[in-house]
Short mmCIF file of C-alpha atoms and ligand atoms in Angstrom, two decimals:
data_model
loop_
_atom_site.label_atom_id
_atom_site.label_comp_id
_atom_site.label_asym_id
_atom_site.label_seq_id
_atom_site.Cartn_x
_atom_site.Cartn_y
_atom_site.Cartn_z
CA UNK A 1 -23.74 20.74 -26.06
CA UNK A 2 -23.43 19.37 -23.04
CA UNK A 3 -20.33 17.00 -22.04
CA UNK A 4 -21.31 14.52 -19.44
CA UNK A 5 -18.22 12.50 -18.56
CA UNK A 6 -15.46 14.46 -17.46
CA UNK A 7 -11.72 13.18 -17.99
CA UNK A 8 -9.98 13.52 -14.87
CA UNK A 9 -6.86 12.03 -15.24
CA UNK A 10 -4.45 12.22 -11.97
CA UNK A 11 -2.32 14.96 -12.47
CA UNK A 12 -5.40 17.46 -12.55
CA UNK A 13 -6.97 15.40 -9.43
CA UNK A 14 -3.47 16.05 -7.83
CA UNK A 15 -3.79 20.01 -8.67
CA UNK A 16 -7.55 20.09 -7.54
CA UNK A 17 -6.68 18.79 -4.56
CA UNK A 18 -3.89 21.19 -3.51
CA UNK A 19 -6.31 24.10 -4.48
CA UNK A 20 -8.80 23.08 -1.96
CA UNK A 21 -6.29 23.74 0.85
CA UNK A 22 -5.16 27.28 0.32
CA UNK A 23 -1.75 26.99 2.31
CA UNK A 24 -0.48 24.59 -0.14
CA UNK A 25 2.64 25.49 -1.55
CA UNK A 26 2.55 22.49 -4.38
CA UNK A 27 5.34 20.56 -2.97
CA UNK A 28 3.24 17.84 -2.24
CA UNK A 29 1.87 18.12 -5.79
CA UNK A 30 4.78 17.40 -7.30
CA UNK A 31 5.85 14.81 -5.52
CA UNK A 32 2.66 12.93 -6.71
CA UNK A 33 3.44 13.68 -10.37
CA UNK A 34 7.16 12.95 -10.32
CA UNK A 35 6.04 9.18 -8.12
CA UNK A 36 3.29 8.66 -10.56
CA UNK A 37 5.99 8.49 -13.39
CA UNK A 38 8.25 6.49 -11.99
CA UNK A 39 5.16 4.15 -11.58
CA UNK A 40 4.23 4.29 -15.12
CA UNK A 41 7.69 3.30 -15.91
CA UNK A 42 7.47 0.25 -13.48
CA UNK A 43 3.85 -0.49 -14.98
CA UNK A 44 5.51 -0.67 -18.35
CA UNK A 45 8.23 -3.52 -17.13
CA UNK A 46 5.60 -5.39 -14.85
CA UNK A 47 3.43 -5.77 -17.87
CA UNK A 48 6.28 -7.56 -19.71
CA UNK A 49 7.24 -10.35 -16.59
CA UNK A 50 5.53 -12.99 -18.25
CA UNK A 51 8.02 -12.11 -20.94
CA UNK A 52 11.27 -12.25 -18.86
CA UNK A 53 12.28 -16.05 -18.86
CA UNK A 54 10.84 -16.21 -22.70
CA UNK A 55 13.33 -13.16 -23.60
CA UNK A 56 15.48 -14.00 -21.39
CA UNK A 57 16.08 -10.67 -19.57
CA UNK A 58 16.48 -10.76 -16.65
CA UNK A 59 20.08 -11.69 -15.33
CA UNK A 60 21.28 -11.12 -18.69
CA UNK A 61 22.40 -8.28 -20.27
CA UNK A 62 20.15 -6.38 -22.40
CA UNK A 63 20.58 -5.20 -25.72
CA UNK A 64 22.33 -2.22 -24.32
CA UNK A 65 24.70 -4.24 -22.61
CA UNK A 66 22.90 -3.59 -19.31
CA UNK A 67 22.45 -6.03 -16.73
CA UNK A 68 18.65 -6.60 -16.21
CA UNK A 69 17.73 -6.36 -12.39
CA UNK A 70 15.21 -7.81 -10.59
CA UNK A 71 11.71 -6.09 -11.08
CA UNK A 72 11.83 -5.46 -7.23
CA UNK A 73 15.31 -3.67 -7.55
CA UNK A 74 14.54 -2.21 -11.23
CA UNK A 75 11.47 -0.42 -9.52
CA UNK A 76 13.44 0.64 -6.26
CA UNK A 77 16.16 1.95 -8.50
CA UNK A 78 13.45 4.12 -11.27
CA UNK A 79 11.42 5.50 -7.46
CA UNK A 80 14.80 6.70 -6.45
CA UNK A 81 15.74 8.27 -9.73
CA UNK A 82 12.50 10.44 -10.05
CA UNK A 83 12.07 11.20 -6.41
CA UNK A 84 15.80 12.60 -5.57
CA UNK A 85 16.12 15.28 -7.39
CA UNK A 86 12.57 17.48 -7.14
CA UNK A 87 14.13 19.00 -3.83
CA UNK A 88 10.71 18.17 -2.06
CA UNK A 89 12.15 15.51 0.10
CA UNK A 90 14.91 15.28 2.97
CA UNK A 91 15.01 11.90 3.51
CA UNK A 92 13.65 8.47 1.54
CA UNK A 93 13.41 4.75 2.96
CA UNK A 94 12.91 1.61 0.83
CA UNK A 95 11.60 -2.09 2.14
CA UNK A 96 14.29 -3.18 -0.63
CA UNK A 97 16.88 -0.59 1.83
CA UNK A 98 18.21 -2.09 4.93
CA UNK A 99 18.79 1.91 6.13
CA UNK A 100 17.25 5.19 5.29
CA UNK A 101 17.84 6.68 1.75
CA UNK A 102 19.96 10.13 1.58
CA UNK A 103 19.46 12.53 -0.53
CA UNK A 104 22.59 13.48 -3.50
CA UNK A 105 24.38 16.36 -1.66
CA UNK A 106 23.99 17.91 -5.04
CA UNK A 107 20.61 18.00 -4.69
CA UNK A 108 18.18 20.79 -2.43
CA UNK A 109 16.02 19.12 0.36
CA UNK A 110 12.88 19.58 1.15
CA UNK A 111 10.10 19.32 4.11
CA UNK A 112 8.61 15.66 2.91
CA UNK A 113 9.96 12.23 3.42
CA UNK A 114 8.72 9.16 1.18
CA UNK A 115 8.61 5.36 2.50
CA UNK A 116 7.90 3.36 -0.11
CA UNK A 117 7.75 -0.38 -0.68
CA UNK A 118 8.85 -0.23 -4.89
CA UNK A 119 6.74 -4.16 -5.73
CA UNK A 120 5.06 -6.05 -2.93
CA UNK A 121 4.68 -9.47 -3.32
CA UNK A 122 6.99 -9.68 -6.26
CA UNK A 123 7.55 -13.60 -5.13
CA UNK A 124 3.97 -13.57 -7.27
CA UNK A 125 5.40 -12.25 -10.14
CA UNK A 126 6.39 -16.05 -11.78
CA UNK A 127 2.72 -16.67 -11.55
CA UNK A 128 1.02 -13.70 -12.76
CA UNK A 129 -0.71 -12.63 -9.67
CA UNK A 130 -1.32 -9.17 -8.77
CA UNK A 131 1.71 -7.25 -7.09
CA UNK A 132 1.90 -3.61 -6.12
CA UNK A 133 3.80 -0.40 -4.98
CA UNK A 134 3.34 1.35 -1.89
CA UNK A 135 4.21 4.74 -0.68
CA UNK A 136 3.24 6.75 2.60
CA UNK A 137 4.54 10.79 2.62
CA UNK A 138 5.31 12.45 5.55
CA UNK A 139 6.51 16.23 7.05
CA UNK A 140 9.65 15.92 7.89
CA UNK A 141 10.10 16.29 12.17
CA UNK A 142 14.07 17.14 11.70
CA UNK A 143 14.47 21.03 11.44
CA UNK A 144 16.89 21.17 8.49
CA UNK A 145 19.56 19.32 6.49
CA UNK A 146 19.43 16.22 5.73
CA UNK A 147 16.38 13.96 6.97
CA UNK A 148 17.54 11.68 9.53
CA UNK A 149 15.84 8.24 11.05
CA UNK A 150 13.60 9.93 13.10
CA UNK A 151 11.72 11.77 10.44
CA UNK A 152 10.97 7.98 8.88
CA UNK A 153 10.07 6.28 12.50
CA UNK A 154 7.14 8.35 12.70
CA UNK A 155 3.32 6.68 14.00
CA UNK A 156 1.00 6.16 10.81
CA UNK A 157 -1.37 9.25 12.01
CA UNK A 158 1.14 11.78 10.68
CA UNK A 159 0.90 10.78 7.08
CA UNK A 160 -0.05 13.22 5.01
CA UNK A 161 -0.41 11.13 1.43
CA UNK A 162 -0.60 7.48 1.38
CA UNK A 163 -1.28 5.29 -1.66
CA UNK A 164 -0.74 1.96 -3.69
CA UNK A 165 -0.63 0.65 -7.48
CA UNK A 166 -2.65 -2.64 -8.00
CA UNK A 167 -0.79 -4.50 -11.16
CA UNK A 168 -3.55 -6.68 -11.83
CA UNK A 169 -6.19 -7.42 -14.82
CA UNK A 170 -6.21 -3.44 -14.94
CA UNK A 171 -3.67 -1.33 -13.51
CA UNK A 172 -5.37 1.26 -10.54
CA UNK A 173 -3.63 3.42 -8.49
CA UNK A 174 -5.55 4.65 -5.43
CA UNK A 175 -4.55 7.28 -2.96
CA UNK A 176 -5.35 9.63 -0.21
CA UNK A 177 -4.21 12.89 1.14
CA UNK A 178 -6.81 12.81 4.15
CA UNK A 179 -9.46 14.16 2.45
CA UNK A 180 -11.11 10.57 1.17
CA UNK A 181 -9.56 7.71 -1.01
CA UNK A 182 -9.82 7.76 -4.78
CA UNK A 183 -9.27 5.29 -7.39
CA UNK A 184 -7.60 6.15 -10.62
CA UNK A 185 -7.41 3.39 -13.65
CA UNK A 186 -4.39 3.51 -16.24
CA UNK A 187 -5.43 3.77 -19.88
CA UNK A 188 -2.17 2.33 -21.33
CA UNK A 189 -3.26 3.23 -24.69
CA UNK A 190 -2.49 7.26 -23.38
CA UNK A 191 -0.10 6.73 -20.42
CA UNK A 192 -2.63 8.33 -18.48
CA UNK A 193 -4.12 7.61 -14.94
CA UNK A 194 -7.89 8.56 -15.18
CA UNK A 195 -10.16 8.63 -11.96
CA UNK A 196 -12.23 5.54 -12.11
CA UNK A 197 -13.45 5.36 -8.28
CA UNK A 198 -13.97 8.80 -6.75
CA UNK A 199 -14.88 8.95 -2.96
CA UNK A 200 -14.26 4.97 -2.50
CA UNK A 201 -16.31 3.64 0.96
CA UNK A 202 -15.71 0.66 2.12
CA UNK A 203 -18.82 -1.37 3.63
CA UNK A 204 -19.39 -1.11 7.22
CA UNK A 205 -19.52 -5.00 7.11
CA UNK A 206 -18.79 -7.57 4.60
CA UNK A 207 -19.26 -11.08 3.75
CA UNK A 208 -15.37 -11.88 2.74
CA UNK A 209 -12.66 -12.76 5.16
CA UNK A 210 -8.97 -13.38 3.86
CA UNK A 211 -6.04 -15.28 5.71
CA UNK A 212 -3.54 -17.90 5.39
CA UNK A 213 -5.58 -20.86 6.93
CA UNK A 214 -2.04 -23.05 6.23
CA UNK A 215 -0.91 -21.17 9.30
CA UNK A 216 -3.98 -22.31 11.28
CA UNK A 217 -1.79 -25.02 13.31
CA UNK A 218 -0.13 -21.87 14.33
CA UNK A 219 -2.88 -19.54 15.29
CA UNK A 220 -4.08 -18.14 18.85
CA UNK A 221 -7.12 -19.93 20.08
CA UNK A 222 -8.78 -16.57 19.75
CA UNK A 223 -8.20 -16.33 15.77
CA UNK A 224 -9.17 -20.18 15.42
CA UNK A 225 -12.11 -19.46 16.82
CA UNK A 226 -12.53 -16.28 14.92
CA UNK A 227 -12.11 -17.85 11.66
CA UNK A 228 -15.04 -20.64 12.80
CA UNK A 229 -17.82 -17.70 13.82
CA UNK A 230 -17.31 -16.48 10.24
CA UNK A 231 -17.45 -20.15 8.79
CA UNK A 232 -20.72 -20.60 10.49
CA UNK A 233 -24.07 -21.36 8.77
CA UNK A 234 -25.85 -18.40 10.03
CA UNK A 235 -28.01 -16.39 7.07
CA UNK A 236 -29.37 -13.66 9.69
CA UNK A 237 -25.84 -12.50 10.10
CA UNK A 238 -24.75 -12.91 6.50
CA UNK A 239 -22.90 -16.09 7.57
CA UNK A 240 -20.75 -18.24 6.27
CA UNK A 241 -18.80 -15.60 4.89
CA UNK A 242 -16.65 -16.79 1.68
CA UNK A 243 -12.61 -17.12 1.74
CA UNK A 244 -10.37 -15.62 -0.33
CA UNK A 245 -6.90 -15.45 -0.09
CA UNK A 246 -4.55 -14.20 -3.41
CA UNK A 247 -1.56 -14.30 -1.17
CA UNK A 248 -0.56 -10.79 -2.40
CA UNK A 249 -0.90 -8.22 0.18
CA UNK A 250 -2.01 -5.11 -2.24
CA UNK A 251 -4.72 -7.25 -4.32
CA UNK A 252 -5.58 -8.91 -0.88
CA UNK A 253 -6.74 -5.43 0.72
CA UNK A 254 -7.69 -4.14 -2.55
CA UNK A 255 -10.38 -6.18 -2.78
CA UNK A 256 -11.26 -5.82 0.95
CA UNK A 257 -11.32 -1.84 0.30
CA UNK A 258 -13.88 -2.44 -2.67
CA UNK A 259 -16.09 -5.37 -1.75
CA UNK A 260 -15.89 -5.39 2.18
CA UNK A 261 -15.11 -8.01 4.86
CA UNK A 262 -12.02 -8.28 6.11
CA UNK A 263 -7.99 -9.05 5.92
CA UNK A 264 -5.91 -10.63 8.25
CA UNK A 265 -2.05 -11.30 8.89
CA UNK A 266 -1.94 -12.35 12.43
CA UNK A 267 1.45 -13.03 14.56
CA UNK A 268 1.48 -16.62 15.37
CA UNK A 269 3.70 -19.16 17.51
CA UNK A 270 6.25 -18.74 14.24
CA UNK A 271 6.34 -15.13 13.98
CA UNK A 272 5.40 -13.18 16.88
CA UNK A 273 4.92 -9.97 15.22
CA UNK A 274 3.29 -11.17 12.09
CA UNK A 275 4.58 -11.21 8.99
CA UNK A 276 3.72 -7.53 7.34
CA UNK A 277 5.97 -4.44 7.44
CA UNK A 278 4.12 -1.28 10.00
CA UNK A 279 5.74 1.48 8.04
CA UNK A 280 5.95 -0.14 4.13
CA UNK A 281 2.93 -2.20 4.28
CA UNK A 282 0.34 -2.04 7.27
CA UNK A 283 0.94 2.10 8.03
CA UNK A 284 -0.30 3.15 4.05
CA UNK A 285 -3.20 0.73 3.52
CA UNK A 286 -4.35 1.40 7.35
CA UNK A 287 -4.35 5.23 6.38
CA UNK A 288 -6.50 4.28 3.10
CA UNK A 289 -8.98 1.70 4.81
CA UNK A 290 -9.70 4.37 7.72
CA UNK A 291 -9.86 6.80 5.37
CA UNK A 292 -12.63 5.06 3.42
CA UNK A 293 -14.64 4.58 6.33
CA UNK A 294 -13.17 0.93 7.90
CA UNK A 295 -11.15 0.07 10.29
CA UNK A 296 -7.45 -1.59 11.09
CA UNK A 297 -5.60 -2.81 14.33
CA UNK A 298 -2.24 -5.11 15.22
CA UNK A 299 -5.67 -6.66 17.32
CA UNK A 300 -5.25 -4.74 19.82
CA UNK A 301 -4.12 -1.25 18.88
CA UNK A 302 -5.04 0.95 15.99
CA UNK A 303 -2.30 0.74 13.44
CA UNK A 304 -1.84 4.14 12.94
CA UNK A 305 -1.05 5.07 16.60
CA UNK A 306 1.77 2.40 16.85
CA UNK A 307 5.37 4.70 16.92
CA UNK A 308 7.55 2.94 15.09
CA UNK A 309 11.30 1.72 16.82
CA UNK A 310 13.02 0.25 13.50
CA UNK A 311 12.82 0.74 9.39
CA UNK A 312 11.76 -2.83 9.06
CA UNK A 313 9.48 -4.11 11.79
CA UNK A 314 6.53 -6.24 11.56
CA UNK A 315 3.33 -5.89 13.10
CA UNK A 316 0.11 -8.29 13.17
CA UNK A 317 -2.44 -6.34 11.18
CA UNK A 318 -6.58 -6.89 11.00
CA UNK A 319 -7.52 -4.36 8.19
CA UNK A 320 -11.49 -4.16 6.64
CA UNK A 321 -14.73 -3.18 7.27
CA UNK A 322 -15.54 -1.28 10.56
CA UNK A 323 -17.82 -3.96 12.49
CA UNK A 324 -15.81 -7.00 10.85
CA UNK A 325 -12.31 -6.14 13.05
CA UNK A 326 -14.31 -5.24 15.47
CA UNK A 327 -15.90 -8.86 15.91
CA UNK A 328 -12.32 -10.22 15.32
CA UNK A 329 -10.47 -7.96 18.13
CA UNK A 330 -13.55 -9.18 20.15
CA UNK A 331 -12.65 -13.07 19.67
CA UNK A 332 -8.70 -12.67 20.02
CA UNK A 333 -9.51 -10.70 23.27
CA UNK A 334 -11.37 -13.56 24.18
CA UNK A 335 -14.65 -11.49 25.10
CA UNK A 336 -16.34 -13.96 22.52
P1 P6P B 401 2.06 -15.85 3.14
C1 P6P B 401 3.87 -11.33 -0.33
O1 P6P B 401 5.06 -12.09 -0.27
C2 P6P B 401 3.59 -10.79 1.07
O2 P6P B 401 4.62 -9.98 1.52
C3 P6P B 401 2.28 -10.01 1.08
O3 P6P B 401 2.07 -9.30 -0.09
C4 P6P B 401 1.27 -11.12 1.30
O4 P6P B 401 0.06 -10.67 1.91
C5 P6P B 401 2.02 -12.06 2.24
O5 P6P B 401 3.41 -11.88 1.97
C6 P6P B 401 1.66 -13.50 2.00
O6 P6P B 401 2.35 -14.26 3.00
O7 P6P B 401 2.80 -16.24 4.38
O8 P6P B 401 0.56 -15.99 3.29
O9 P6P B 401 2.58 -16.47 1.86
#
């Protein structure tokens, strides 16, 4: 008998993948494992915002006499609860964090550090549109001891695991240690992760572009006239290309990943360094895209090779399909 579909849920993915490079010791392992519970724990609260004004939770106390948080802070808070204690990390930093994230002194350290954005785009939560979590791993650069700063300011090239959680129709987490991007689908009926989208590639050219045109008034004259090359009538070149724009960051790029084209926050005359975070936001999905075959830039230089100076800054960020940021660098360089 012969059994055609194999179940491959994440945790055996995660193990597969650490045997194929012999000098892993399985500390990156387990820090997938331990995240991808606190995930199914946030997964299990997301699912029941629609509920929270109708059971009036949160800001209340719950039947335990709790106060209900946030969904933003509830998820920081259940990240930092399974990820301080494995001793596999030195150091942790939150978007939700103004400053790096100790680790308990009672608690061993280890060689990783974990960024993480715990629910981005959470101001889409009222209205049911998709919102995600975002994590980027790292080797820590401090010798010993605590992690410090430095071993969280480091360029997006040195990540060694980067991945997000999609909260949408279905809930998909997809990640990548460097070795290609893979999609994994939650069966909620088991609690279980199961790979869905093995080896994802991302077109070498789409026929979707996504930005905030109600920041046009705003926009360089190279992005304006960007935005009207791809608006053009021109079949040959698979033009006009259609707009979509959720507003959420993770379903935004998700799609982008999937379908191709391509997704743009640029900096404008109101924010000069865009809008996105490098290290929470831009540094994790620019890992992801590139490692799927496409491309992302500020518009002028490749995400990844930016060295961070601060937790929180911003950068511009052009993220798709390979040929589509390069025809957008192109215009906002004004060579077209
Ligand atoms: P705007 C959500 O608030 C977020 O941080 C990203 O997820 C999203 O891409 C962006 O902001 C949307 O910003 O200015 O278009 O509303």
């Amino acid at each position: 008998m012969s059994f055609t579909d194999k179940v491959v849920t994440i945790e055996r993915h995660i193990i597969e993948e650490e045997q194929a490079h012999p000098g892993a010791t399985g500390q990156l392992s387990a820090i997938l494992r331990e995240l991808t519970l606190a995930i199914k724990i946030i997964y299990r609260e997301v699912s029941k915002a629609g509920l929270v004004n109708i059971l009036g939770l949160v800001g209340r106390e719950n039947i335990h006499g709790e106060q209900v948080k946030k969904l933003d802070a509830f998820s920081d808070e259940k990240i930092f609860q399974a990820m301080d204690h494995g001793g596999h990390l030195c150091v942790m930093a939150s978007e939700e964090h103004e400053d790096i994230i100790p680790i308990p002194p009672q608690y061993a350290t280890g060689k990783y550090v974990l960024l993480f954005d715990p629910l981005d785009g959470s101001s889409n939560i009222d209205v049911n549109a998709p919102i995600g979590t975002i994590f980027s791993v790292y080797r820590r650069m401090t010798p010993s001891g605590p992690g410090m700063l430095e071993d969280c300011l480091q360029p997006g090239y040195k990540q060694v695991v980067a991945g997000y959680v999609v909260y949408g129709s279905s809930t998909m987490l997809v990640y990548t240690t460097g070795d290609g991007v893979h999609g994994f689908t939650l069966d909620p009926s088991i609690g279980e992760f199961l790979l869905s989208h093995e080896n994802i590639r991302i077109p070498s050219k789409g026929k979707t572009f996504s930005i905030n045109e109600g920041n046009s008034v705003n926009w360089t004259d190279g992005m304006r006239r960007y935005i009207e090359h791809v608006k053009k009538d021109d079949k040959a070149s698979g033009r006009p290309y259609t707009g979509r724009y959720i507003g959420s960051m993770i379903a935004d790029i998700h799609r982008t990943l999937l379908t191709g084209g391509i997704f743009m926050y640029p900096a404008d005359r109101k924010s000069p360094n865009g809008k996105l975070r490098l290290l929470y936001e831009a540094n994790p999905m620019s890992f992801i895209v590139e490692q799927a075959g496409g491309r992302a830039s500020n518009g002028v230089t490749r995400i990844l090779d930016i060295k961070p100076t601060a937790l929180h800054e911003r950068t511009p960020l052009f993220v798709g399909s390979d040929e589509d940021v390069r025809i957008c660098e192109e215009f906002l360089a004004g060579k077209r």
